[in-house]
Tab-separated table of C-alpha atoms and ligand atoms in Angstrom:
chain	number	residue	atom	x	y	z
A	1	UNK	CA	135.443	78.750	2.394
A	2	UNK	CA	132.748	79.267	-0.237
A	3	UNK	CA	131.788	82.713	-1.421
A	4	UNK	CA	128.419	83.968	-0.185
A	5	UNK	CA	125.954	85.376	-2.712
A	6	UNK	CA	122.815	87.185	-1.502
A	7	UNK	CA	119.913	87.136	-3.941
A	8	UNK	CA	116.710	89.151	-3.497
A	9	UNK	CA	113.439	88.492	-5.330
A	10	UNK	CA	110.632	91.082	-5.366
A	11	UNK	CA	106.867	90.631	-5.320
A	12	UNK	CA	106.340	90.040	-9.060
A	13	UNK	CA	109.121	87.423	-9.073
A	14	UNK	CA	107.261	85.336	-6.456
A	15	UNK	CA	103.694	86.279	-7.475
A	16	UNK	CA	102.491	82.647	-7.886
A	17	UNK	CA	103.808	79.129	-7.402
A	18	UNK	CA	105.073	78.834	-11.006
A	19	UNK	CA	107.113	81.983	-10.488
A	20	UNK	CA	108.359	80.611	-7.150
A	21	UNK	CA	109.570	77.490	-9.038
A	22	UNK	CA	111.394	79.801	-11.462
A	23	UNK	CA	113.052	81.510	-8.479
A	24	UNK	CA	114.039	78.122	-7.045
A	25	UNK	CA	115.766	77.349	-10.390
A	26	UNK	CA	117.772	80.584	-10.206
A	27	UNK	CA	118.740	79.932	-6.579
A	28	UNK	CA	119.843	76.363	-7.250
A	29	UNK	CA	121.879	77.483	-10.242
A	30	UNK	CA	123.872	79.824	-7.970
A	31	UNK	CA	124.370	77.006	-5.461
A	32	UNK	CA	125.589	74.763	-8.293
A	33	UNK	CA	128.198	77.451	-9.106
A	34	UNK	CA	129.803	76.435	-5.809
A	35	UNK	CA	128.570	79.416	-3.797
A	36	UNK	CA	126.750	79.650	-0.478
A	37	UNK	CA	123.384	81.252	-1.114
A	38	UNK	CA	121.202	83.451	1.090
A	39	UNK	CA	117.901	84.402	-0.541
A	40	UNK	CA	115.728	87.324	0.557
A	41	UNK	CA	112.122	87.428	-0.611
A	42	UNK	CA	109.273	89.935	-0.619
A	43	UNK	CA	105.589	89.169	-0.203
A	44	UNK	CA	103.829	87.538	-3.174
A	45	UNK	CA	102.516	89.930	-5.866
A	46	UNK	CA	100.341	92.665	-4.380
A	47	UNK	CA	99.945	90.978	-0.968
A	48	UNK	CA	101.313	93.967	0.997
A	49	UNK	CA	98.997	96.384	-0.865
A	50	UNK	CA	96.005	94.172	-0.023
A	51	UNK	CA	96.991	94.003	3.649
A	52	UNK	CA	97.292	97.820	3.755
A	53	UNK	CA	93.851	98.147	2.151
A	54	UNK	CA	92.258	95.838	4.711
A	55	UNK	CA	93.770	97.783	7.614
A	56	UNK	CA	92.686	101.140	6.135
A	57	UNK	CA	89.128	99.842	5.729
A	58	UNK	CA	89.020	99.426	9.499
A	59	UNK	CA	90.638	102.699	10.558
A	60	UNK	CA	92.341	105.615	8.752
A	61	UNK	CA	95.132	105.694	11.327
A	62	UNK	CA	96.025	102.110	12.362
A	63	UNK	CA	98.482	101.615	15.198
A	64	UNK	CA	102.056	101.298	13.937
A	65	UNK	CA	102.671	98.179	15.987
A	66	UNK	CA	99.633	96.304	14.656
A	67	UNK	CA	100.337	97.479	11.102
A	68	UNK	CA	103.824	95.956	11.285
A	69	UNK	CA	102.425	92.730	12.763
A	70	UNK	CA	100.044	92.590	9.799
A	71	UNK	CA	102.414	93.551	6.971
A	72	UNK	CA	105.205	91.231	8.096
A	73	UNK	CA	102.938	88.230	7.483
A	74	UNK	CA	103.232	88.637	3.681
A	75	UNK	CA	106.918	87.761	3.616
A	76	UNK	CA	106.241	84.838	5.983
A	77	UNK	CA	104.244	83.113	3.252
A	78	UNK	CA	106.870	83.518	0.527
A	79	UNK	CA	109.821	82.242	2.560
A	80	UNK	CA	108.102	78.966	3.451
A	81	UNK	CA	106.873	78.383	-0.126
A	82	UNK	CA	110.285	79.135	-1.643
A	83	UNK	CA	112.074	76.859	0.842
A	84	UNK	CA	109.616	74.066	-0.122
A	85	UNK	CA	110.191	74.691	-3.846
A	86	UNK	CA	113.970	74.464	-3.349
A	87	UNK	CA	113.594	71.296	-1.263
A	88	UNK	CA	111.389	69.808	-4.012
A	89	UNK	CA	114.357	70.162	-6.350
A	90	UNK	CA	116.423	67.991	-4.003
A	91	UNK	CA	118.363	70.737	-2.200
A	92	UNK	CA	118.552	71.448	1.486
A	93	UNK	CA	116.846	74.761	2.300
A	94	UNK	CA	115.614	76.435	5.459
A	95	UNK	CA	113.543	79.593	5.919
A	96	UNK	CA	113.895	82.152	8.699
A	97	UNK	CA	111.991	85.270	9.661
A	98	UNK	CA	113.709	88.335	11.123
A	99	UNK	CA	112.994	87.323	14.699
A	100	UNK	CA	114.536	83.884	14.261
A	101	UNK	CA	117.737	85.363	12.832
A	102	UNK	CA	117.936	88.515	14.938
A	103	UNK	CA	117.590	91.336	12.404
A	104	UNK	CA	117.561	94.015	15.079
A	105	UNK	CA	116.029	97.399	14.280
A	106	UNK	CA	115.196	100.673	15.969
A	107	UNK	CA	112.002	100.742	17.972
A	108	UNK	CA	110.126	102.673	15.251
A	109	UNK	CA	107.192	101.268	13.357
A	110	UNK	CA	106.737	101.269	9.556
A	111	UNK	CA	110.205	102.617	8.683
A	112	UNK	CA	112.669	101.160	11.158
A	113	UNK	CA	116.374	101.178	10.393
A	114	UNK	CA	118.466	98.051	10.867
A	115	UNK	CA	120.891	98.316	13.798
A	116	UNK	CA	122.442	94.861	13.783
A	117	UNK	CA	122.137	91.434	12.188
A	118	UNK	CA	123.143	88.340	14.157
A	119	UNK	CA	125.013	86.075	11.793
A	120	UNK	CA	125.611	82.941	13.903
A	121	UNK	CA	122.479	81.065	12.834
A	122	UNK	CA	123.043	82.034	9.203
A	123	UNK	CA	126.685	80.894	9.241
A	124	UNK	CA	125.878	77.621	11.046
A	125	UNK	CA	123.283	76.731	8.426
A	126	UNK	CA	125.472	77.774	5.486
A	127	UNK	CA	128.259	75.603	6.942
A	128	UNK	CA	125.809	72.682	6.897
A	129	UNK	CA	125.352	73.277	3.165
A	130	UNK	CA	121.834	74.703	3.454
A	131	UNK	CA	120.346	77.369	1.220
A	132	UNK	CA	118.876	80.014	3.506
A	133	UNK	CA	115.661	81.847	2.679
A	134	UNK	CA	115.081	85.037	4.697
A	135	UNK	CA	111.972	87.220	5.009
A	136	UNK	CA	112.727	90.701	3.675
A	137	UNK	CA	111.154	93.953	4.878
A	138	UNK	CA	110.898	92.929	8.548
A	139	UNK	CA	112.945	93.286	11.697
A	140	UNK	CA	112.590	92.951	15.422
A	141	UNK	CA	113.331	95.395	18.239
A	142	UNK	CA	115.546	94.556	21.223
A	143	UNK	CA	112.243	94.102	23.131
A	144	UNK	CA	110.960	91.525	20.642
A	145	UNK	CA	108.432	93.676	18.771
A	146	UNK	CA	108.081	93.153	15.015
A	147	UNK	CA	108.975	96.142	12.847
A	148	UNK	CA	109.061	96.823	9.103
A	149	UNK	CA	111.611	98.835	7.162
A	150	UNK	CA	109.280	100.860	4.896
A	151	UNK	CA	107.630	99.981	1.583
A	152	UNK	CA	110.129	98.409	-0.798
A	153	UNK	CA	112.381	97.631	2.164
A	154	UNK	CA	113.310	94.053	1.191
A	155	UNK	CA	116.089	95.506	-0.964
A	156	UNK	CA	117.566	96.994	2.205
A	157	UNK	CA	117.199	93.679	4.068
A	158	UNK	CA	119.177	91.985	1.287
A	159	UNK	CA	121.993	94.533	1.161
A	160	UNK	CA	122.259	94.650	4.964
A	161	UNK	CA	122.510	90.837	5.081
A	162	UNK	CA	125.168	90.931	2.349
A	163	UNK	CA	127.136	93.511	4.372
A	164	UNK	CA	126.788	91.555	7.634
A	165	UNK	CA	127.907	88.293	5.991
A	166	UNK	CA	130.709	89.866	3.939
A	167	UNK	CA	129.005	88.533	0.811
A	168	UNK	CA	130.713	88.557	-2.556
A	169	UNK	CA	127.714	90.229	-4.224
A	170	UNK	CA	124.071	91.178	-3.740
A	171	UNK	CA	121.840	90.512	-6.757
A	172	UNK	CA	118.446	92.239	-6.769
A	173	UNK	CA	116.169	90.246	-9.101
A	174	UNK	CA	113.091	92.157	-10.239
A	175	UNK	CA	110.536	92.532	-13.054
A	176	UNK	CA	112.652	94.744	-15.353
A	177	UNK	CA	116.098	94.046	-16.796
A	178	UNK	CA	118.015	96.604	-14.745
A	179	UNK	CA	118.076	100.289	-13.915
A	180	UNK	CA	116.791	102.413	-16.800
A	181	UNK	CA	117.094	106.106	-17.631
A	182	UNK	CA	113.510	106.408	-16.383
A	183	UNK	CA	110.666	104.094	-15.388
A	184	UNK	CA	110.229	101.836	-18.453
A	185	UNK	CA	106.505	101.618	-17.629
A	186	UNK	CA	106.257	105.344	-18.458
A	187	UNK	CA	108.761	105.566	-21.319
A	188	UNK	CA	108.828	102.322	-23.332
A	189	UNK	CA	112.142	103.113	-25.011
A	190	UNK	CA	114.003	104.107	-21.850
A	191	UNK	CA	117.649	103.005	-22.029
A	192	UNK	CA	119.049	100.330	-19.735
A	193	UNK	CA	122.155	101.524	-17.897
A	194	UNK	CA	125.103	99.092	-17.836
A	195	UNK	CA	126.474	100.860	-14.770
A	196	UNK	CA	125.337	103.635	-12.482
A	197	UNK	CA	127.235	105.200	-9.573
A	198	UNK	CA	126.068	104.800	-5.973
A	199	UNK	CA	125.563	108.585	-5.788
A	200	UNK	CA	123.341	108.813	-8.874
A	201	UNK	CA	121.397	105.679	-7.900
A	202	UNK	CA	120.828	107.091	-4.432
A	203	UNK	CA	119.409	110.333	-5.851
A	204	UNK	CA	117.298	108.440	-8.408
A	205	UNK	CA	115.920	106.143	-5.697
A	206	UNK	CA	115.115	109.088	-3.403
A	207	UNK	CA	113.490	110.841	-6.365
A	208	UNK	CA	111.045	107.952	-6.817
A	209	UNK	CA	112.823	105.363	-9.013
A	210	UNK	CA	111.492	102.564	-6.845
A	211	UNK	CA	113.538	99.854	-8.565
A	212	UNK	CA	115.788	100.108	-5.480
A	213	UNK	CA	114.862	101.141	-1.943
A	214	UNK	CA	117.001	104.254	-1.220
A	215	UNK	CA	118.389	102.821	2.013
A	216	UNK	CA	119.636	99.721	0.182
A	217	UNK	CA	121.830	101.968	-1.970
A	218	UNK	CA	123.002	103.902	1.090
A	219	UNK	CA	123.949	100.656	2.836
A	220	UNK	CA	125.650	99.214	-0.261
A	221	UNK	CA	127.723	102.385	-0.583
A	222	UNK	CA	128.626	102.507	3.081
A	223	UNK	CA	129.749	98.865	3.246
A	224	UNK	CA	131.033	98.649	-0.372
A	225	UNK	CA	128.641	95.833	-1.260
A	226	UNK	CA	128.757	95.118	-5.020
A	227	UNK	CA	125.120	95.481	-6.081
A	228	UNK	CA	123.437	94.338	-9.278
A	229	UNK	CA	119.838	94.835	-10.464
A	230	UNK	CA	118.667	92.160	-12.910
A	231	UNK	CA	115.571	90.381	-14.174
A	232	UNK	CA	114.100	87.185	-12.701
A	233	UNK	CA	112.654	86.493	-16.133
A	234	UNK	CA	115.813	86.802	-18.264
A	235	UNK	CA	118.814	85.648	-16.306
A	236	UNK	CA	121.120	85.799	-19.330
A	237	UNK	CA	120.949	89.601	-19.110
A	238	UNK	CA	123.463	90.824	-16.522
A	239	UNK	CA	121.375	93.904	-15.707
A	240	UNK	CA	122.889	97.005	-14.125
A	241	UNK	CA	125.872	97.193	-11.815
A	242	UNK	CA	125.820	99.882	-9.131
A	243	UNK	CA	129.444	100.960	-8.869
A	244	UNK	CA	131.733	103.164	-6.778
A	245	UNK	CA	132.971	105.330	-9.605
A	246	UNK	CA	131.433	105.619	-13.018
A	247	UNK	CA	133.211	106.751	-16.194
A	248	UNK	CA	135.132	109.838	-15.052
A	249	UNK	CA	134.133	113.095	-16.756
A	250	UNK	CA	132.364	111.206	-19.533
A	251	UNK	CA	128.845	111.654	-18.313
A	252	UNK	CA	125.858	112.865	-20.193
A	253	UNK	CA	124.688	115.749	-17.997
A	254	UNK	CA	121.567	113.808	-17.000
A	255	UNK	CA	121.732	110.071	-16.234
A	256	UNK	CA	118.068	109.567	-15.417
A	257	UNK	CA	114.618	111.041	-14.838
A	258	UNK	CA	112.350	109.989	-11.961
A	259	UNK	CA	108.865	110.693	-10.645
A	260	UNK	CA	107.563	110.419	-7.106
A	261	UNK	CA	103.791	110.326	-6.743
A	262	UNK	CA	103.740	109.490	-3.064
A	263	UNK	CA	104.211	112.977	-1.631
A	264	UNK	CA	101.817	115.663	-0.406
A	265	UNK	CA	102.484	119.383	-0.055
A	266	UNK	CA	101.696	121.117	3.214
A	267	UNK	CA	101.574	124.921	3.524
A	268	UNK	CA	101.695	126.475	6.962
A	269	UNK	CA	100.288	129.972	6.420
A	270	UNK	CA	101.169	133.320	7.995
A	271	UNK	CA	103.885	132.147	10.343
A	272	UNK	CA	105.487	135.000	12.336
A	273	UNK	CA	108.871	136.026	10.881
A	274	UNK	CA	111.062	135.427	13.933
A	275	UNK	CA	113.942	133.130	14.932
A	276	UNK	CA	113.064	129.631	16.129
A	277	UNK	CA	109.809	129.173	14.214
A	278	UNK	CA	111.204	126.741	11.622
A	279	UNK	CA	113.067	124.868	14.360
A	280	UNK	CA	109.833	124.439	16.361
A	281	UNK	CA	107.811	123.338	13.337
A	282	UNK	CA	110.296	120.866	11.857
A	283	UNK	CA	111.443	119.740	15.312
A	284	UNK	CA	107.859	118.697	16.105
A	285	UNK	CA	107.635	116.739	12.835
A	286	UNK	CA	111.043	115.097	13.411
A	287	UNK	CA	109.957	113.997	16.888
A	288	UNK	CA	107.201	111.975	15.211
A	289	UNK	CA	109.707	110.515	12.706
A	290	UNK	CA	108.187	112.378	9.792
A	291	UNK	CA	110.773	113.044	7.069
A	292	UNK	CA	110.420	116.303	5.206
A	293	UNK	CA	111.639	116.527	1.623
A	294	UNK	CA	111.294	119.878	-0.190
A	295	UNK	CA	110.997	123.068	1.894
A	296	UNK	CA	110.221	126.607	0.751
A	297	UNK	CA	109.880	129.658	2.969
A	298	UNK	CA	108.557	132.678	1.134
A	299	UNK	CA	109.908	136.235	1.373
A	300	UNK	CA	108.427	137.814	4.510
A	301	UNK	CA	105.386	140.050	4.114
A	302	UNK	CA	106.618	143.408	5.488
A	303	UNK	CA	103.156	144.541	6.616
A	304	UNK	CA	102.080	141.478	8.575
A	305	UNK	CA	105.666	140.345	9.298
A	306	UNK	CA	104.734	136.758	8.438
A	307	UNK	CA	105.902	133.993	6.060
A	308	UNK	CA	104.294	130.980	4.441
A	309	UNK	CA	106.301	127.779	4.917
A	310	UNK	CA	105.583	125.023	2.394
A	311	UNK	CA	107.064	121.541	2.540
A	312	UNK	CA	106.463	118.032	1.231
A	313	UNK	CA	106.140	114.769	3.136
A	314	UNK	CA	105.284	111.204	2.225
A	315	UNK	CA	101.539	110.637	2.033
A	316	UNK	CA	101.821	107.764	4.508
A	317	UNK	CA	102.871	110.326	7.145
A	318	UNK	CA	99.986	112.727	6.485
A	319	UNK	CA	97.626	111.592	9.263
A	320	UNK	CA	100.446	111.774	11.826
A	321	UNK	CA	101.543	115.179	10.472
A	322	UNK	CA	97.996	116.574	10.744
A	323	UNK	CA	97.985	115.800	14.470
A	324	UNK	CA	101.360	117.542	14.919
A	325	UNK	CA	100.287	120.529	12.818
A	326	UNK	CA	96.995	121.016	14.653
A	327	UNK	CA	99.003	122.133	17.686
A	328	UNK	CA	101.185	124.439	15.579
A	329	UNK	CA	98.527	127.156	15.233
A	330	UNK	CA	98.872	127.761	18.968
A	331	UNK	CA	102.613	127.106	19.281
A	332	UNK	CA	103.919	129.219	16.416
A	333	UNK	CA	100.845	131.304	15.587
A	334	UNK	CA	100.140	130.039	12.054
A	335	UNK	CA	96.771	131.150	10.637
A	336	UNK	CA	96.029	128.009	8.618
A	337	UNK	CA	97.474	124.705	7.334
A	338	UNK	CA	96.673	123.669	3.751
A	339	UNK	CA	97.300	120.219	2.254
A	340	UNK	CA	97.628	119.538	-1.485
A	341	UNK	CA	97.738	115.862	-2.456
A	342	UNK	CA	97.417	116.496	-6.184
A	343	UNK	CA	101.165	116.799	-6.633
A	344	UNK	CA	104.095	114.824	-7.996
A	345	UNK	CA	107.811	115.440	-7.854
A	346	UNK	CA	109.769	115.028	-11.037
A	347	UNK	CA	113.546	115.013	-10.937
A	348	UNK	CA	116.512	114.903	-13.262
A	349	UNK	CA	119.658	113.289	-11.846
A	350	UNK	CA	123.223	113.207	-13.136
A	351	UNK	CA	126.758	113.596	-11.826
A	352	UNK	CA	127.467	115.262	-15.177
A	353	UNK	CA	125.460	118.350	-14.201
A	354	UNK	CA	128.089	119.473	-11.667
A	355	UNK	CA	129.560	122.777	-12.857
A	356	UNK	CA	127.626	122.574	-16.121
A	357	UNK	CA	125.349	125.625	-16.354
A	358	UNK	CA	121.985	125.554	-18.108
A	359	UNK	CA	120.711	122.120	-17.034
A	360	UNK	CA	118.034	123.433	-14.669
A	361	UNK	CA	116.929	126.098	-17.157
A	362	UNK	CA	116.636	123.430	-19.902
A	363	UNK	CA	114.344	121.483	-17.564
A	364	UNK	CA	112.210	124.556	-16.799
A	365	UNK	CA	111.972	125.432	-20.519
A	366	UNK	CA	110.839	121.890	-21.391
A	367	UNK	CA	108.091	122.112	-18.745
A	368	UNK	CA	107.093	125.611	-19.868
A	369	UNK	CA	106.702	124.411	-23.468
A	370	UNK	CA	104.151	121.882	-22.185
A	371	UNK	CA	102.418	124.624	-20.178
A	372	UNK	CA	103.232	122.775	-16.956
A	373	UNK	CA	103.192	124.930	-13.845
A	374	UNK	CA	106.047	124.399	-11.353
A	375	UNK	CA	104.846	124.588	-7.744
A	376	UNK	CA	108.166	124.108	-5.935
A	377	UNK	CA	111.806	123.615	-6.945
A	378	UNK	CA	114.702	122.049	-5.072
A	379	UNK	CA	118.229	121.184	-6.119
A	380	UNK	CA	121.252	119.236	-4.961
A	381	UNK	CA	124.650	119.048	-6.613
A	382	UNK	CA	123.458	116.294	-8.949
A	383	UNK	CA	119.661	116.672	-8.949
A	384	UNK	CA	116.963	119.191	-9.881
A	385	UNK	CA	113.414	118.471	-8.692
A	386	UNK	CA	110.175	120.248	-9.584
A	387	UNK	CA	106.787	119.772	-7.986
A	388	UNK	CA	103.984	119.663	-10.572
A	389	UNK	CA	100.330	118.599	-10.779
A	390	UNK	CA	99.838	114.806	-10.831
A	391	UNK	CA	98.126	114.972	-14.240
A	392	UNK	CA	101.301	116.412	-15.822
A	393	UNK	CA	103.698	113.645	-14.742
A	394	UNK	CA	103.647	111.378	-17.805
A	395	UNK	CA	104.101	114.154	-20.362
A	396	UNK	CA	106.780	115.851	-18.224
A	397	UNK	CA	108.807	112.649	-17.865
A	398	UNK	CA	108.523	111.796	-21.574
A	399	UNK	CA	109.587	115.285	-22.592
A	400	UNK	CA	112.559	115.502	-20.174
A	401	UNK	CA	113.708	112.037	-21.266
A	402	UNK	CA	113.806	113.261	-24.868
A	403	UNK	CA	115.264	116.703	-24.139
A	404	UNK	CA	118.196	115.169	-22.236
A	405	UNK	CA	118.858	112.630	-24.999
A	406	UNK	CA	118.175	109.447	-23.023
A	407	UNK	CA	116.150	107.377	-25.490
A	408	UNK	CA	117.110	103.924	-26.743
A	409	UNK	CA	115.883	102.156	-29.866
A	410	UNK	CA	115.007	99.049	-27.834
A	411	UNK	CA	111.642	98.619	-26.112
A	412	UNK	CA	112.093	97.623	-22.459
A	413	UNK	CA	110.822	94.244	-21.247
A	414	UNK	CA	108.544	94.872	-18.263
A	415	UNK	CA	106.769	92.115	-16.322
A	416	UNK	CA	104.007	92.348	-13.731
A	417	UNK	CA	101.430	95.072	-13.415
A	418	UNK	CA	101.181	98.315	-11.505
A	419	UNK	CA	100.548	98.238	-7.763
A	420	UNK	CA	96.899	98.779	-6.918
A	421	UNK	CA	97.267	101.205	-4.027
B	1	LIG	P1	110.178	94.437	-6.824
B	1	LIG	O1	108.818	93.961	-6.463
B	1	LIG	O2	110.962	93.444	-7.611
B	1	LIG	O3	110.935	95.001	-5.665
B	1	LIG	P2	109.525	97.128	-7.672
B	1	LIG	O4	108.157	97.305	-8.230
B	1	LIG	O5	109.791	97.577	-6.297
B	1	LIG	O6	109.932	95.608	-7.871
B	1	LIG	O7	110.605	97.841	-8.618
B	1	LIG	C1	110.638	97.554	-9.980
B	1	LIG	C2	109.854	98.620	-10.743
B	1	LIG	O8	110.525	99.873	-10.596
B	1	LIG	C3	109.804	98.411	-12.227
B	1	LIG	O9	108.756	97.541	-12.604
B	1	LIG	C4	109.621	99.824	-12.769
B	1	LIG	O10	108.273	100.095	-13.107
B	1	LIG	C5	110.004	100.731	-11.603
B	1	LIG	N1	111.029	101.728	-11.931
B	1	LIG	C6	110.932	103.054	-11.648
B	1	LIG	N2	111.989	103.714	-12.096
B	1	LIG	C7	112.800	102.802	-12.682
B	1	LIG	C8	114.066	102.887	-13.343
B	1	LIG	N3	114.728	104.050	-13.461
B	1	LIG	N4	114.622	101.742	-13.833
B	1	LIG	C9	113.973	100.563	-13.696
B	1	LIG	N5	112.772	100.425	-13.099
B	1	LIG	C10	112.185	101.528	-12.584
B	2	LIG	N1	106.478	93.595	0.597
B	2	LIG	C1	106.981	94.904	0.935
B	2	LIG	C2	106.320	95.962	0.055
B	2	LIG	O1	105.486	95.636	-0.784
B	2	LIG	C3	108.478	94.987	0.865
B	2	LIG	C4	109.097	94.851	-0.512
B	2	LIG	O2	108.427	94.430	-1.457
B	2	LIG	O3	110.282	95.148	-0.635
B	2	LIG	O4	106.613	97.121	0.211
B	3	LIG	MG1	110.930	96.861	-4.720
């Protein structure tokens, strides 16, 4: 039996028909190596951003179901075009969307998790020698409704397919040459990592390093899928391998720096200081599938016996959260709810910071030297995150990258342009 290789190509890699031909070359080369190939593709270029913009011009709060119907169409275009480009090179290829395969997800719109992938159709077609092209980012519920996995979710489609098929490897082809110590669009001389552990990559991805969708790393770790991030535009470079265990005890304290500009801070003011209040508040948000990231509850005011509770959520959940929070004034007796969207989360990540004192204080000192005010702080064993004003992100990232000794003397090769939403 041949080995199965899953390859995933992001939006920049399939942005126009010339780039789709380039992808077809890479796919065929893998087939010529004697492997069975399953290819996962994203929507072309900024297609998904444009679809979001159109929907938002009609209503600020589009229905989740219709939004998923709309956004899933982007990937539908790329799979058909790539299958044609592969066929034009004389190879047998067939495209499938999630419904045709049976990529079954939860019944949740805009960030559904994959529950199961039916592999019979995939295996039948691989056995017939076909190259299979699959639409990333989308799924289908048991009831036949289209869902999407969340922005950037094609990475997760690819890793989940690799796990379901017992693939030899999952290669994520993108517009940079691998995983860097920070976003090479912000710091031109960021260093490319040869290897990074699943744990560090997971924290980096959650902290905003959108080179990999966080859930793709989670899935790769859970099912031990060997995962590589590499460039569609320089296939000689082997990119970055995401591995189980990195060099033991040899870490620099910080492996990478990341920024997340997609969050908003919500402050629920003057909440009574009594048991059950946090459970009611966060329970109501959880019921609406709103994930909360950083949380701070201030020291109770002894006179009024109240607290302020501040937390951050993804901006895409803000409209839904506002509806939940409107009821909270009555339910838990808050006096006001304030929203601050002028924020960004910057994080340092590294397994080497475990049991090494002084890393967080070095970060705070670097920010203080730049006169950057920290609005919230959170930590995990291998991550420190600070919430700052959006305007401070670039200088904060550049400074932390230098302070933690992450620079390279090579300028990173970056293709494509920034998303326009
Ligand atoms: P694709 O469309 O291929 O999925 P994405 O735009 O989702 O590509 O992810 C690639 C982008 O991730 C890069 O162009 C880069 O700007 C950004 N990025 C952020 N942090 C990092 C990092 N630490 N290493 C590499 N790229 C990063
Ligand atoms: N096309 C989707 C997006 O832009 C999914 C992806 O690119 O992974 O978010
Ligand atoms: Mg992506």
